[in-house]
Amino acid sequence: MDLVTPKPVKRYSPPYWWRLIATAASFTLFGIGGVLLRILVFPVLSLLPGGAAAHQRRARRVVSLTFRTFVEFMYRSGVLTYEVEGAERLGRPGQMIIANHPSLIDVVVTIAFTHDTNCVVKQSLWNNPCMRGPIRSAGYISNSGSMDMLDEAAGALQQGQTLVIFPEGTRTTPGQPPEFHRGAAAIALRGARIITPVVISVSPTTLTKAEPWYRIPARRFHIRLRVGEDIDPAHFAAMGAAPVASRKLNDHLHQHFIQELAKDERSTA
């Protein structure tokens, strides 16, 4: 597997006060960046030749590049370290990337290393003044929980798009295993050519559910993404009717993530 990491992980952690300032600066820049993309960058991109699909691809690449720059800023300012194993296998046609969701930052890192991808995002972000521009320009899918959302997500995969989805629907409760909703499995069975699990771990935990940004850990945190082996959805589709196949696939994914996250916990213990 290819290993993407800016430098070997350092044990040195900048002082708490510095990391608090750097974290505040990071989120401020993130918000400003989202607004600038909406009012300056995407209007210019819309003037370039091509149809709606071409405009969406450009917007998705810009979002990915912006997120990658943001991650690099957080790394160089001493907020975090990161590594991504298997990044070269992200972004294939009809690929459904399924990831767990331990921290707010993992969505950003996943998209940063997937250069042209669609994504299922929370409905609330569609009206967020900082995020609505990138989300709408990139044509991301709103996680409304409706059948229309399932159809739209499956249709994107059938068209050959890459789709990132977090089946938990919200960030994992610290100390608890992830709980996957079956909707992701249903989408995969209806449209995915391949399913690729991405196991995400954050140590020490930070930016978890209901945790404010300023409650930073005692040391800089490390986020790790491990791209797992591909899963063929046809194998589960052959197991029976759609509800049965969906349940079996969801159970398989759930167990896979529990086992892989347990390995990460043992390696950092």
PDB file of C-alpha atoms in Angstrom:
ATOM      1  CA  MET A   1       0.000   0.000   0.000  1.00  0.00           C
ATOM      2  CA  ASP A   2       1.056   3.539  -0.719  1.00  0.00           C
ATOM      3  CA  LEU A   3       1.570   5.600   2.424  1.00  0.00           C
ATOM      4  CA  VAL A   4       0.774   9.295   2.211  1.00  0.00           C
ATOM      5  CA  THR A   5       2.282  11.270   5.059  1.00  0.00           C
ATOM      6  CA  PRO A   6       4.072  14.634   4.986  1.00  0.00           C
ATOM      7  CA  LYS A   7       6.885  13.565   7.326  1.00  0.00           C
ATOM      8  CA  PRO A   8       7.549  10.816   9.848  1.00  0.00           C
ATOM      9  CA  VAL A   9       5.277  11.318  12.853  1.00  0.00           C
ATOM     10  CA  LYS A  10       7.091  13.408  15.464  1.00  0.00           C
ATOM     11  CA  ARG A  11       6.787  12.888  19.184  1.00  0.00           C
ATOM     12  CA  TYR A  12       7.241  16.589  19.837  1.00  0.00           C
ATOM     13  CA  SER A  13       3.969  18.408  20.465  1.00  0.00           C
ATOM     14  CA  PRO A  14       3.780  22.201  20.470  1.00  0.00           C
ATOM     15  CA  PRO A  15       2.614  23.885  23.688  1.00  0.00           C
ATOM     16  CA  TYR A  16      -1.072  23.833  24.539  1.00  0.00           C
ATOM     17  CA  TRP A  17      -1.530  27.591  24.072  1.00  0.00           C
ATOM     18  CA  TRP A  18       0.050  27.474  20.619  1.00  0.00           C
ATOM     19  CA  ARG A  19      -2.157  24.587  19.481  1.00  0.00           C
ATOM     20  CA  LEU A  20      -5.253  26.368  20.799  1.00  0.00           C
ATOM     21  CA  ILE A  21      -4.386  29.473  18.777  1.00  0.00           C
ATOM     22  CA  ALA A  22      -3.542  27.350  15.711  1.00  0.00           C
ATOM     23  CA  THR A  23      -6.827  25.463  16.035  1.00  0.00           C
ATOM     24  CA  ALA A  24      -8.771  28.728  16.215  1.00  0.00           C
ATOM     25  CA  ALA A  25      -6.870  30.014  13.177  1.00  0.00           C
ATOM     26  CA  SER A  26      -7.591  26.775  11.291  1.00  0.00           C
ATOM     27  CA  PHE A  27     -11.348  26.966  11.782  1.00  0.00           C
ATOM     28  CA  THR A  28     -11.374  30.683  10.992  1.00  0.00           C
ATOM     29  CA  LEU A  29      -9.530  30.056   7.733  1.00  0.00           C
ATOM     30  CA  PHE A  30     -11.869  27.167   6.940  1.00  0.00           C
ATOM     31  CA  GLY A  31     -14.906  29.406   7.284  1.00  0.00           C
ATOM     32  CA  ILE A  32     -13.376  32.256   5.314  1.00  0.00           C
ATOM     33  CA  GLY A  33     -12.248  29.802   2.627  1.00  0.00           C
ATOM     34  CA  GLY A  34     -15.770  28.434   2.215  1.00  0.00           C
ATOM     35  CA  VAL A  35     -17.193  31.934   1.738  1.00  0.00           C
ATOM     36  CA  LEU A  36     -14.457  32.912  -0.744  1.00  0.00           C
ATOM     37  CA  LEU A  37     -15.082  29.785  -2.767  1.00  0.00           C
ATOM     38  CA  ARG A  38     -18.781  30.644  -2.961  1.00  0.00           C
ATOM     39  CA  ILE A  39     -18.448  34.317  -3.916  1.00  0.00           C
ATOM     40  CA  LEU A  40     -15.224  34.319  -5.950  1.00  0.00           C
ATOM     41  CA  VAL A  41     -13.960  30.933  -7.141  1.00  0.00           C
ATOM     42  CA  PHE A  42     -17.065  29.004  -8.147  1.00  0.00           C
ATOM     43  CA  PRO A  43     -18.643  31.898 -10.112  1.00  0.00           C
ATOM     44  CA  VAL A  44     -15.452  32.050 -12.193  1.00  0.00           C
ATOM     45  CA  LEU A  45     -15.449  28.278 -12.682  1.00  0.00           C
ATOM     46  CA  SER A  46     -19.047  28.444 -13.898  1.00  0.00           C
ATOM     47  CA  LEU A  47     -17.925  30.664 -16.791  1.00  0.00           C
ATOM     48  CA  LEU A  48     -15.627  27.970 -18.167  1.00  0.00           C
ATOM     49  CA  PRO A  49     -16.906  25.820 -21.045  1.00  0.00           C
ATOM     50  CA  GLY A  50     -18.715  22.560 -20.411  1.00  0.00           C
ATOM     51  CA  GLY A  51     -22.007  21.298 -19.084  1.00  0.00           C
ATOM     52  CA  ALA A  52     -23.241  20.738 -15.549  1.00  0.00           C
ATOM     53  CA  ALA A  53     -21.208  17.549 -15.110  1.00  0.00           C
ATOM     54  CA  ALA A  54     -17.968  19.304 -16.093  1.00  0.00           C
ATOM     55  CA  HIS A  55     -18.686  22.166 -13.694  1.00  0.00           C
ATOM     56  CA  GLN A  56     -19.301  19.700 -10.868  1.00  0.00           C
ATOM     57  CA  ARG A  57     -16.042  17.864 -11.554  1.00  0.00           C
ATOM     58  CA  ARG A  58     -14.104  21.133 -11.443  1.00  0.00           C
ATOM     59  CA  ALA A  59     -15.835  22.151  -8.228  1.00  0.00           C
ATOM     60  CA  ARG A  60     -15.079  18.792  -6.605  1.00  0.00           C
ATOM     61  CA  ARG A  61     -11.411  19.029  -7.518  1.00  0.00           C
ATOM     62  CA  VAL A  62     -11.244  22.543  -6.069  1.00  0.00           C
ATOM     63  CA  VAL A  63     -12.923  21.368  -2.843  1.00  0.00           C
ATOM     64  CA  SER A  64     -10.471  18.464  -2.590  1.00  0.00           C
ATOM     65  CA  LEU A  65      -7.474  20.760  -3.184  1.00  0.00           C
ATOM     66  CA  THR A  66      -8.801  23.268  -0.640  1.00  0.00           C
ATOM     67  CA  PHE A  67      -9.284  20.538   1.961  1.00  0.00           C
ATOM     68  CA  ARG A  68      -5.798  19.182   1.277  1.00  0.00           C
ATOM     69  CA  THR A  69      -4.364  22.671   1.816  1.00  0.00           C
ATOM     70  CA  PHE A  70      -6.349  22.971   5.054  1.00  0.00           C
ATOM     71  CA  VAL A  71      -5.011  19.636   6.337  1.00  0.00           C
ATOM     72  CA  GLU A  72      -1.456  20.722   5.478  1.00  0.00           C
ATOM     73  CA  PHE A  73      -1.985  23.981   7.367  1.00  0.00           C
ATOM     74  CA  MET A  74      -3.141  22.092  10.458  1.00  0.00           C
ATOM     75  CA  TYR A  75      -0.123  19.794  10.154  1.00  0.00           C
ATOM     76  CA  ARG A  76       2.431  22.551   9.726  1.00  0.00           C
ATOM     77  CA  SER A  77       0.922  24.679  12.494  1.00  0.00           C
ATOM     78  CA  GLY A  78       1.284  21.783  14.947  1.00  0.00           C
ATOM     79  CA  VAL A  79      -2.388  20.861  15.419  1.00  0.00           C
ATOM     80  CA  LEU A  80      -2.214  17.353  13.972  1.00  0.00           C
ATOM     81  CA  THR A  81      -0.216  14.686  12.184  1.00  0.00           C
ATOM     82  CA  TYR A  82      -1.731  12.342   9.637  1.00  0.00           C
ATOM     83  CA  GLU A  83      -1.181   9.310   7.449  1.00  0.00           C
ATOM     84  CA  VAL A  84      -3.234   7.727   4.698  1.00  0.00           C
ATOM     85  CA  GLU A  85      -2.578   4.134   3.654  1.00  0.00           C
ATOM     86  CA  GLY A  86      -3.792   3.187   0.191  1.00  0.00           C
ATOM     87  CA  ALA A  87      -4.765   6.641  -1.054  1.00  0.00           C
ATOM     88  CA  GLU A  88      -4.002   5.593  -4.631  1.00  0.00           C
ATOM     89  CA  ARG A  89      -7.063   3.294  -4.562  1.00  0.00           C
ATOM     90  CA  LEU A  90      -9.508   6.101  -3.829  1.00  0.00           C
ATOM     91  CA  GLY A  91     -11.504   7.799  -6.565  1.00  0.00           C
ATOM     92  CA  ARG A  92     -12.307   4.948  -8.956  1.00  0.00           C
ATOM     93  CA  PRO A  93     -15.444   4.948 -11.158  1.00  0.00           C
ATOM     94  CA  GLY A  94     -18.508   3.560  -9.407  1.00  0.00           C
ATOM     95  CA  GLN A  95     -16.599   3.193  -6.135  1.00  0.00           C
ATOM     96  CA  MET A  96     -18.504   3.607  -2.897  1.00  0.00           C
ATOM     97  CA  ILE A  97     -16.186   4.640  -0.065  1.00  0.00           C
ATOM     98  CA  ILE A  98     -17.604   3.731   3.338  1.00  0.00           C
ATOM     99  CA  ALA A  99     -15.929   5.260   6.387  1.00  0.00           C
ATOM    100  CA  ASN A 100     -16.499   5.523  10.095  1.00  0.00           C
ATOM    101  CA  HIS A 101     -16.870   8.989  11.604  1.00  0.00           C
ATOM    102  CA  PRO A 102     -14.924   9.499  14.856  1.00  0.00           C
ATOM    103  CA  SER A 103     -14.188  13.214  14.425  1.00  0.00           C
ATOM    104  CA  LEU A 104     -15.314  16.314  12.587  1.00  0.00           C
ATOM    105  CA  ILE A 105     -11.990  16.487  10.738  1.00  0.00           C
ATOM    106  CA  ASP A 106     -12.181  13.005   9.163  1.00  0.00           C
ATOM    107  CA  VAL A 107     -14.629  14.134   6.479  1.00  0.00           C
ATOM    108  CA  VAL A 108     -12.191  16.831   5.392  1.00  0.00           C
ATOM    109  CA  VAL A 109      -9.234  14.437   5.287  1.00  0.00           C
ATOM    110  CA  THR A 110     -11.155  11.795   3.320  1.00  0.00           C
ATOM    111  CA  ILE A 111     -12.236  14.257   0.621  1.00  0.00           C
ATOM    112  CA  ALA A 112      -8.761  15.838   0.588  1.00  0.00           C
ATOM    113  CA  PHE A 113      -7.301  12.561  -0.680  1.00  0.00           C
ATOM    114  CA  THR A 114     -10.152  11.697  -3.061  1.00  0.00           C
ATOM    115  CA  HIS A 115      -9.761  14.178  -5.879  1.00  0.00           C
ATOM    116  CA  ASP A 116     -13.092  13.789  -7.716  1.00  0.00           C
ATOM    117  CA  THR A 117     -15.803  12.474  -5.471  1.00  0.00           C
ATOM    118  CA  ASN A 118     -19.418  12.955  -4.594  1.00  0.00           C
ATOM    119  CA  CYS A 119     -20.393  12.826  -0.928  1.00  0.00           C
ATOM    120  CA  VAL A 120     -23.510  12.357   1.184  1.00  0.00           C
ATOM    121  CA  VAL A 121     -23.571  15.267   3.659  1.00  0.00           C
ATOM    122  CA  LYS A 122     -25.780  16.342   6.535  1.00  0.00           C
ATOM    123  CA  GLN A 123     -28.890  18.284   5.580  1.00  0.00           C
ATOM    124  CA  SER A 124     -27.969  21.094   8.011  1.00  0.00           C
ATOM    125  CA  LEU A 125     -24.797  21.912   6.052  1.00  0.00           C
ATOM    126  CA  TRP A 126     -26.843  22.921   3.014  1.00  0.00           C
ATOM    127  CA  ASN A 127     -27.798  26.150   4.795  1.00  0.00           C
ATOM    128  CA  ASN A 128     -24.456  26.716   6.521  1.00  0.00           C
ATOM    129  CA  PRO A 129     -23.088  30.065   5.226  1.00  0.00           C
ATOM    130  CA  CYS A 130     -19.527  28.724   5.024  1.00  0.00           C
ATOM    131  CA  MET A 131     -20.269  25.313   3.533  1.00  0.00           C
ATOM    132  CA  ARG A 132     -23.321  25.736   1.319  1.00  0.00           C
ATOM    133  CA  GLY A 133     -21.300  27.175  -1.583  1.00  0.00           C
ATOM    134  CA  PRO A 134     -18.858  24.251  -1.899  1.00  0.00           C
ATOM    135  CA  ILE A 135     -21.592  21.675  -1.183  1.00  0.00           C
ATOM    136  CA  ARG A 136     -24.003  22.958  -3.808  1.00  0.00           C
ATOM    137  CA  SER A 137     -21.368  23.675  -6.460  1.00  0.00           C
ATOM    138  CA  ALA A 138     -19.888  20.185  -6.046  1.00  0.00           C
ATOM    139  CA  GLY A 139     -23.358  18.632  -6.314  1.00  0.00           C
ATOM    140  CA  TYR A 140     -23.083  16.739  -3.038  1.00  0.00           C
ATOM    141  CA  ILE A 141     -26.118  14.766  -1.899  1.00  0.00           C
ATOM    142  CA  SER A 142     -28.186  15.822   1.098  1.00  0.00           C
ATOM    143  CA  ASN A 143     -28.640  13.142   3.747  1.00  0.00           C
ATOM    144  CA  SER A 144     -32.368  13.713   4.105  1.00  0.00           C
ATOM    145  CA  GLY A 145     -33.095  10.031   4.767  1.00  0.00           C
ATOM    146  CA  SER A 146     -35.722   9.964   2.015  1.00  0.00           C
ATOM    147  CA  MET A 147     -36.080   7.485  -0.819  1.00  0.00           C
ATOM    148  CA  ASP A 148     -35.135  10.286  -3.201  1.00  0.00           C
ATOM    149  CA  MET A 149     -31.756  10.497  -1.472  1.00  0.00           C
ATOM    150  CA  LEU A 150     -31.226   6.747  -1.889  1.00  0.00           C
ATOM    151  CA  ASP A 151     -32.159   6.993  -5.569  1.00  0.00           C
ATOM    152  CA  GLU A 152     -29.861   9.985  -6.123  1.00  0.00           C
ATOM    153  CA  ALA A 153     -26.912   8.301  -4.413  1.00  0.00           C
ATOM    154  CA  ALA A 154     -27.396   5.026  -6.290  1.00  0.00           C
ATOM    155  CA  GLY A 155     -27.785   6.956  -9.546  1.00  0.00           C
ATOM    156  CA  ALA A 156     -24.494   8.774  -8.972  1.00  0.00           C
ATOM    157  CA  LEU A 157     -22.706   5.441  -8.585  1.00  0.00           C
ATOM    158  CA  GLN A 158     -24.399   4.034 -11.680  1.00  0.00           C
ATOM    159  CA  GLN A 159     -23.097   7.037 -13.631  1.00  0.00           C
ATOM    160  CA  GLY A 160     -19.549   6.109 -12.623  1.00  0.00           C
ATOM    161  CA  GLN A 161     -19.057   8.681  -9.878  1.00  0.00           C
ATOM    162  CA  THR A 162     -17.136   7.968  -6.694  1.00  0.00           C
ATOM    163  CA  LEU A 163     -19.313   8.357  -3.608  1.00  0.00           C
ATOM    164  CA  VAL A 164     -18.172   8.885  -0.003  1.00  0.00           C
ATOM    165  CA  ILE A 165     -20.651   8.008   2.721  1.00  0.00           C
ATOM    166  CA  PHE A 166     -20.480   7.795   6.505  1.00  0.00           C
ATOM    167  CA  PRO A 167     -23.116   5.178   7.457  1.00  0.00           C
ATOM    168  CA  GLU A 168     -23.305   6.302  11.093  1.00  0.00           C
ATOM    169  CA  GLY A 169     -24.950   9.533  10.000  1.00  0.00           C
ATOM    170  CA  THR A 170     -23.264  11.386  12.871  1.00  0.00           C
ATOM    171  CA  ARG A 171     -19.984  11.237  14.745  1.00  0.00           C
ATOM    172  CA  THR A 172     -19.232   8.131  16.804  1.00  0.00           C
ATOM    173  CA  THR A 173     -19.883   8.448  20.522  1.00  0.00           C
ATOM    174  CA  PRO A 174     -16.444   8.223  22.220  1.00  0.00           C
ATOM    175  CA  GLY A 175     -15.815   4.805  23.737  1.00  0.00           C
ATOM    176  CA  GLN A 176     -18.600   3.184  21.727  1.00  0.00           C
ATOM    177  CA  PRO A 177     -18.350   1.069  18.553  1.00  0.00           C
ATOM    178  CA  PRO A 178     -19.762   2.579  15.362  1.00  0.00           C
ATOM    179  CA  GLU A 179     -23.406   1.884  14.561  1.00  0.00           C
ATOM    180  CA  PHE A 180     -24.163   1.742  10.851  1.00  0.00           C
ATOM    181  CA  HIS A 181     -27.526   2.573   9.339  1.00  0.00           C
ATOM    182  CA  ARG A 182     -28.622   0.165   6.623  1.00  0.00           C
ATOM    183  CA  GLY A 183     -29.176   2.888   4.036  1.00  0.00           C
ATOM    184  CA  ALA A 184     -25.525   2.841   2.934  1.00  0.00           C
ATOM    185  CA  ALA A 185     -25.694  -0.892   2.248  1.00  0.00           C
ATOM    186  CA  ALA A 186     -28.918  -0.421   0.273  1.00  0.00           C
ATOM    187  CA  ILE A 187     -27.279   2.262  -1.871  1.00  0.00           C
ATOM    188  CA  ALA A 188     -24.230   0.074  -2.474  1.00  0.00           C
ATOM    189  CA  LEU A 189     -26.317  -2.869  -3.632  1.00  0.00           C
ATOM    190  CA  ARG A 190     -28.287  -0.696  -6.024  1.00  0.00           C
ATOM    191  CA  GLY A 191     -25.438   1.194  -7.650  1.00  0.00           C
ATOM    192  CA  ALA A 192     -21.862   0.467  -6.567  1.00  0.00           C
ATOM    193  CA  ARG A 193     -19.368  -1.397  -8.726  1.00  0.00           C
ATOM    194  CA  ILE A 194     -17.063  -1.829  -5.734  1.00  0.00           C
ATOM    195  CA  ILE A 195     -17.235  -0.992  -2.032  1.00  0.00           C
ATOM    196  CA  THR A 196     -14.072   0.222  -0.332  1.00  0.00           C
ATOM    197  CA  PRO A 197     -13.997   0.515   3.469  1.00  0.00           C
ATOM    198  CA  VAL A 198     -11.839   3.255   4.967  1.00  0.00           C
ATOM    199  CA  VAL A 199     -11.076   2.819   8.664  1.00  0.00           C
ATOM    200  CA  ILE A 200     -10.390   6.121  10.433  1.00  0.00           C
ATOM    201  CA  SER A 201      -8.795   6.466  13.849  1.00  0.00           C
ATOM    202  CA  VAL A 202      -7.981   9.644  15.780  1.00  0.00           C
ATOM    203  CA  SER A 203      -5.593   9.597  18.741  1.00  0.00           C
ATOM    204  CA  PRO A 204      -6.138  11.195  21.159  1.00  0.00           C
ATOM    205  CA  THR A 205      -9.805  11.748  20.397  1.00  0.00           C
ATOM    206  CA  THR A 206     -10.877  15.263  19.495  1.00  0.00           C
ATOM    207  CA  LEU A 207     -13.713  17.107  17.744  1.00  0.00           C
ATOM    208  CA  THR A 208     -16.072  14.305  18.714  1.00  0.00           C
ATOM    209  CA  LYS A 209     -19.843  14.539  18.983  1.00  0.00           C
ATOM    210  CA  ALA A 210     -20.990  17.513  21.092  1.00  0.00           C
ATOM    211  CA  GLU A 211     -17.363  18.496  21.789  1.00  0.00           C
ATOM    212  CA  PRO A 212     -16.487  22.177  21.129  1.00  0.00           C
ATOM    213  CA  TRP A 213     -13.507  22.983  18.922  1.00  0.00           C
ATOM    214  CA  TYR A 214     -11.613  24.700  21.760  1.00  0.00           C
ATOM    215  CA  ARG A 215     -11.514  21.576  23.936  1.00  0.00           C
ATOM    216  CA  ILE A 216      -8.270  20.401  22.371  1.00  0.00           C
ATOM    217  CA  PRO A 217      -6.334  17.320  23.573  1.00  0.00           C
ATOM    218  CA  ALA A 218      -3.224  17.456  25.748  1.00  0.00           C
ATOM    219  CA  ARG A 219      -1.005  16.837  22.716  1.00  0.00           C
ATOM    220  CA  ARG A 220      -1.293  17.183  18.948  1.00  0.00           C
ATOM    221  CA  PHE A 221      -3.582  14.493  17.611  1.00  0.00           C
ATOM    222  CA  HIS A 222      -2.870  11.937  14.914  1.00  0.00           C
ATOM    223  CA  ILE A 223      -5.453  10.944  12.323  1.00  0.00           C
ATOM    224  CA  ARG A 224      -4.971   7.758  10.352  1.00  0.00           C
ATOM    225  CA  LEU A 225      -6.922   6.528   7.329  1.00  0.00           C
ATOM    226  CA  ARG A 226      -6.502   2.922   6.197  1.00  0.00           C
ATOM    227  CA  VAL A 227      -8.020   1.997   2.848  1.00  0.00           C
ATOM    228  CA  GLY A 228      -9.206  -1.605   3.101  1.00  0.00           C
ATOM    229  CA  GLU A 229      -9.677  -4.342   0.544  1.00  0.00           C
ATOM    230  CA  ASP A 230     -12.481  -3.924  -1.983  1.00  0.00           C
ATOM    231  CA  ILE A 231     -15.792  -5.662  -1.409  1.00  0.00           C
ATOM    232  CA  ASP A 232     -17.876  -6.926  -4.325  1.00  0.00           C
ATOM    233  CA  PRO A 233     -21.536  -5.938  -3.763  1.00  0.00           C
ATOM    234  CA  ALA A 234     -22.644  -8.638  -6.220  1.00  0.00           C
ATOM    235  CA  HIS A 235     -21.564 -11.258  -3.686  1.00  0.00           C
ATOM    236  CA  PHE A 236     -24.170  -9.974  -1.215  1.00  0.00           C
ATOM    237  CA  ALA A 237     -26.794  -9.213  -3.862  1.00  0.00           C
ATOM    238  CA  ALA A 238     -26.814 -12.947  -4.667  1.00  0.00           C
ATOM    239  CA  MET A 239     -27.743 -13.826  -1.069  1.00  0.00           C
ATOM    240  CA  GLY A 240     -31.440 -13.122  -1.477  1.00  0.00           C
ATOM    241  CA  ALA A 241     -34.020 -10.364  -1.683  1.00  0.00           C
ATOM    242  CA  ALA A 242     -32.896  -6.771  -1.297  1.00  0.00           C
ATOM    243  CA  PRO A 243     -33.727  -6.416   2.429  1.00  0.00           C
ATOM    244  CA  VAL A 244     -31.856  -9.643   3.252  1.00  0.00           C
ATOM    245  CA  ALA A 245     -28.846  -8.717   1.138  1.00  0.00           C
ATOM    246  CA  SER A 246     -28.770  -5.223   2.629  1.00  0.00           C
ATOM    247  CA  ARG A 247     -28.835  -6.567   6.178  1.00  0.00           C
ATOM    248  CA  LYS A 248     -26.066  -9.071   5.481  1.00  0.00           C
ATOM    249  CA  LEU A 249     -23.854  -6.447   3.831  1.00  0.00           C
ATOM    250  CA  ASN A 250     -24.459  -3.992   6.657  1.00  0.00           C
ATOM    251  CA  ASP A 251     -23.581  -6.652   9.254  1.00  0.00           C
ATOM    252  CA  HIS A 252     -20.408  -7.527   7.334  1.00  0.00           C
ATOM    253  CA  LEU A 253     -19.311  -3.885   7.185  1.00  0.00           C
ATOM    254  CA  HIS A 254     -20.147  -3.335  10.838  1.00  0.00           C
ATOM    255  CA  GLN A 255     -18.052  -6.301  11.957  1.00  0.00           C
ATOM    256  CA  HIS A 256     -15.201  -5.301   9.653  1.00  0.00           C
ATOM    257  CA  PHE A 257     -14.962  -1.844  11.196  1.00  0.00           C
ATOM    258  CA  ILE A 258     -15.224  -3.119  14.761  1.00  0.00           C
ATOM    259  CA  GLN A 259     -12.370  -5.581  14.163  1.00  0.00           C
ATOM    260  CA  GLU A 260     -10.142  -3.061  12.372  1.00  0.00           C
ATOM    261  CA  LEU A 261     -10.708  -0.338  14.958  1.00  0.00           C
ATOM    262  CA  ALA A 262      -9.815  -2.820  17.699  1.00  0.00           C
ATOM    263  CA  LYS A 263      -6.494  -3.386  15.910  1.00  0.00           C
ATOM    264  CA  ASP A 264      -5.847   0.347  15.896  1.00  0.00           C
ATOM    265  CA  GLU A 265      -6.595   0.576  19.618  1.00  0.00           C
ATOM    266  CA  ARG A 266      -4.148  -2.236  20.374  1.00  0.00           C
ATOM    267  CA  SER A 267      -1.426  -0.645  18.250  1.00  0.00           C
ATOM    268  CA  THR A 268      -1.717   2.695  20.074  1.00  0.00           C
ATOM    269  CA  ALA A 269      -2.109   1.227  23.572  1.00  0.00           C
TER     270      ALA A 269
END
